[in-house]
Amino acid sequence: KKNQIIVVLPLPCFAQDDGCGEFGVTKPKGSPNLSEYKDVIKFYANKHNIKVVDFKDKFPVPKIRGNEGYYFDGLHPNDKGHEFLAKLISKEIKKMLN
């Protein structure tokens, strides 16, 4: 098969509708939230026939800014989160190769 690309959408994060990751920082008026960023990514990926995967249902939205579940700080995956994400991506690659 020819080279294929998979775009993984950003994972859910703490305060994702408030600028995601800008803890303690006031979001500039008119700045997009996470779902708006994801919509733009999906639009351009689809325009170029690039496969898009969204693991939002696999990664629960963190309730705190600290180390919880799959997250180190409510935004970035911790070791457990990276391991789980790698398994999910691996499954998507295998699907593409079949």
PDB file of C-alpha atoms in Angstrom:
ATOM      1  CA  LYS A   1       0.000   0.000   0.000  1.00  0.00           C
ATOM      2  CA  LYS A   2       1.058   3.569  -0.527  1.00  0.00           C
ATOM      3  CA  ASN A   3       1.939   5.710   2.467  1.00  0.00           C
ATOM      4  CA  GLN A   4      -1.051   6.573   4.574  1.00  0.00           C
ATOM      5  CA  ILE A   5      -1.515   9.184   7.259  1.00  0.00           C
ATOM      6  CA  ILE A   6      -3.612   9.073  10.393  1.00  0.00           C
ATOM      7  CA  VAL A   7      -4.466  12.282  12.205  1.00  0.00           C
ATOM      8  CA  VAL A   8      -5.161  11.819  15.901  1.00  0.00           C
ATOM      9  CA  LEU A   9      -7.344  14.602  17.247  1.00  0.00           C
ATOM     10  CA  PRO A  10      -6.310  16.295  20.497  1.00  0.00           C
ATOM     11  CA  LEU A  11      -7.373  14.398  23.599  1.00  0.00           C
ATOM     12  CA  PRO A  12      -9.971  15.798  25.980  1.00  0.00           C
ATOM     13  CA  CYS A  13      -8.487  18.044  28.648  1.00  0.00           C
ATOM     14  CA  PHE A  14      -9.382  19.823  31.855  1.00  0.00           C
ATOM     15  CA  ALA A  15     -11.294  23.046  31.141  1.00  0.00           C
ATOM     16  CA  GLN A  16     -11.353  22.173  27.432  1.00  0.00           C
ATOM     17  CA  ASP A  17     -13.997  24.756  26.678  1.00  0.00           C
ATOM     18  CA  ASP A  18     -11.938  27.484  28.334  1.00  0.00           C
ATOM     19  CA  GLY A  19      -8.770  27.362  26.257  1.00  0.00           C
ATOM     20  CA  CYS A  20      -7.517  23.937  27.377  1.00  0.00           C
ATOM     21  CA  GLY A  21      -4.290  24.038  29.270  1.00  0.00           C
ATOM     22  CA  GLU A  22      -4.172  27.751  29.884  1.00  0.00           C
ATOM     23  CA  PHE A  23      -4.716  27.240  33.585  1.00  0.00           C
ATOM     24  CA  GLY A  24      -5.059  30.476  35.443  1.00  0.00           C
ATOM     25  CA  VAL A  25      -4.823  32.475  32.226  1.00  0.00           C
ATOM     26  CA  THR A  26      -7.806  34.390  30.926  1.00  0.00           C
ATOM     27  CA  LYS A  27      -8.690  33.137  27.471  1.00  0.00           C
ATOM     28  CA  PRO A  28      -8.594  35.996  24.966  1.00  0.00           C
ATOM     29  CA  LYS A  29     -12.046  36.898  23.722  1.00  0.00           C
ATOM     30  CA  GLY A  30     -12.846  35.078  20.503  1.00  0.00           C
ATOM     31  CA  SER A  31     -10.163  32.409  20.992  1.00  0.00           C
ATOM     32  CA  PRO A  32     -11.296  28.966  19.861  1.00  0.00           C
ATOM     33  CA  ASN A  33     -11.961  26.188  22.331  1.00  0.00           C
ATOM     34  CA  LEU A  34     -10.834  22.596  21.875  1.00  0.00           C
ATOM     35  CA  SER A  35     -13.885  21.472  19.899  1.00  0.00           C
ATOM     36  CA  GLU A  36     -13.385  24.332  17.434  1.00  0.00           C
ATOM     37  CA  TYR A  37      -9.724  23.353  16.930  1.00  0.00           C
ATOM     38  CA  LYS A  38     -10.815  19.764  16.345  1.00  0.00           C
ATOM     39  CA  ASP A  39     -13.401  20.882  13.774  1.00  0.00           C
ATOM     40  CA  VAL A  40     -10.718  22.702  11.761  1.00  0.00           C
ATOM     41  CA  ILE A  41      -8.379  19.702  11.901  1.00  0.00           C
ATOM     42  CA  LYS A  42     -11.182  17.386  10.738  1.00  0.00           C
ATOM     43  CA  PHE A  43     -12.140  19.770   7.929  1.00  0.00           C
ATOM     44  CA  TYR A  44      -8.635  19.878   6.436  1.00  0.00           C
ATOM     45  CA  ALA A  45      -7.939  16.194   6.981  1.00  0.00           C
ATOM     46  CA  ASN A  46     -11.175  15.254   5.236  1.00  0.00           C
ATOM     47  CA  LYS A  47     -10.402  17.699   2.425  1.00  0.00           C
ATOM     48  CA  HIS A  48      -7.180  15.750   1.773  1.00  0.00           C
ATOM     49  CA  ASN A  49      -8.675  12.282   2.355  1.00  0.00           C
ATOM     50  CA  ILE A  50      -6.665  11.744   5.526  1.00  0.00           C
ATOM     51  CA  LYS A  51      -8.028   9.346   8.130  1.00  0.00           C
ATOM     52  CA  VAL A  52      -9.049  11.079  11.370  1.00  0.00           C
ATOM     53  CA  VAL A  53      -9.344   9.274  14.688  1.00  0.00           C
ATOM     54  CA  ASP A  54     -10.791  10.729  17.844  1.00  0.00           C
ATOM     55  CA  PHE A  55     -10.189   8.905  21.112  1.00  0.00           C
ATOM     56  CA  LYS A  56     -12.436  11.202  23.156  1.00  0.00           C
ATOM     57  CA  ASP A  57     -14.613   8.262  24.199  1.00  0.00           C
ATOM     58  CA  LYS A  58     -11.563   6.322  25.391  1.00  0.00           C
ATOM     59  CA  PHE A  59     -10.041   9.148  27.431  1.00  0.00           C
ATOM     60  CA  PRO A  60     -12.412  10.627  30.016  1.00  0.00           C
ATOM     61  CA  VAL A  61     -12.215  14.374  30.517  1.00  0.00           C
ATOM     62  CA  PRO A  62      -9.989  14.934  33.569  1.00  0.00           C
ATOM     63  CA  LYS A  63     -11.750  16.524  36.510  1.00  0.00           C
ATOM     64  CA  ILE A  64      -8.611  17.988  38.066  1.00  0.00           C
ATOM     65  CA  ARG A  65      -5.472  19.715  36.820  1.00  0.00           C
ATOM     66  CA  GLY A  66      -3.200  17.184  38.521  1.00  0.00           C
ATOM     67  CA  ASN A  67      -2.145  13.611  37.889  1.00  0.00           C
ATOM     68  CA  GLU A  68      -5.354  11.643  37.399  1.00  0.00           C
ATOM     69  CA  GLY A  69      -6.191   8.556  35.379  1.00  0.00           C
ATOM     70  CA  TYR A  70      -4.422   8.926  32.040  1.00  0.00           C
ATOM     71  CA  TYR A  71      -3.280  12.525  32.581  1.00  0.00           C
ATOM     72  CA  PHE A  72      -0.245  14.112  34.202  1.00  0.00           C
ATOM     73  CA  ASP A  73      -1.667  17.595  34.576  1.00  0.00           C
ATOM     74  CA  GLY A  74      -5.182  17.515  33.135  1.00  0.00           C
ATOM     75  CA  LEU A  75      -3.811  18.170  29.652  1.00  0.00           C
ATOM     76  CA  HIS A  76      -0.821  15.946  28.869  1.00  0.00           C
ATOM     77  CA  PRO A  77      -0.989  12.145  29.105  1.00  0.00           C
ATOM     78  CA  ASN A  78       1.030  10.494  31.866  1.00  0.00           C
ATOM     79  CA  ASP A  79       2.956   7.231  31.330  1.00  0.00           C
ATOM     80  CA  LYS A  80      -0.248   5.195  31.631  1.00  0.00           C
ATOM     81  CA  GLY A  81      -1.964   7.525  29.152  1.00  0.00           C
ATOM     82  CA  HIS A  82       0.877   7.336  26.627  1.00  0.00           C
ATOM     83  CA  GLU A  83       0.900   3.552  26.827  1.00  0.00           C
ATOM     84  CA  PHE A  84      -2.864   3.399  26.290  1.00  0.00           C
ATOM     85  CA  LEU A  85      -2.690   5.921  23.436  1.00  0.00           C
ATOM     86  CA  ALA A  86       0.050   3.875  21.736  1.00  0.00           C
ATOM     87  CA  LYS A  87      -2.177   0.772  21.873  1.00  0.00           C
ATOM     88  CA  LEU A  88      -5.108   2.684  20.372  1.00  0.00           C
ATOM     89  CA  ILE A  89      -2.986   4.098  17.556  1.00  0.00           C
ATOM     90  CA  SER A  90      -1.498   0.671  16.893  1.00  0.00           C
ATOM     91  CA  LYS A  91      -5.008  -0.765  16.464  1.00  0.00           C
ATOM     92  CA  GLU A  92      -5.869   1.995  13.973  1.00  0.00           C
ATOM     93  CA  ILE A  93      -2.716   1.298  11.938  1.00  0.00           C
ATOM     94  CA  LYS A  94      -3.515  -2.414  11.856  1.00  0.00           C
ATOM     95  CA  LYS A  95      -7.030  -1.627  10.609  1.00  0.00           C
ATOM     96  CA  MET A  96      -5.564   0.447   7.772  1.00  0.00           C
ATOM     97  CA  LEU A  97      -3.211  -2.356   6.739  1.00  0.00           C
ATOM     98  CA  ASN A  98      -5.952  -4.966   6.443  1.00  0.00           C
TER      99      ASN A  98
END
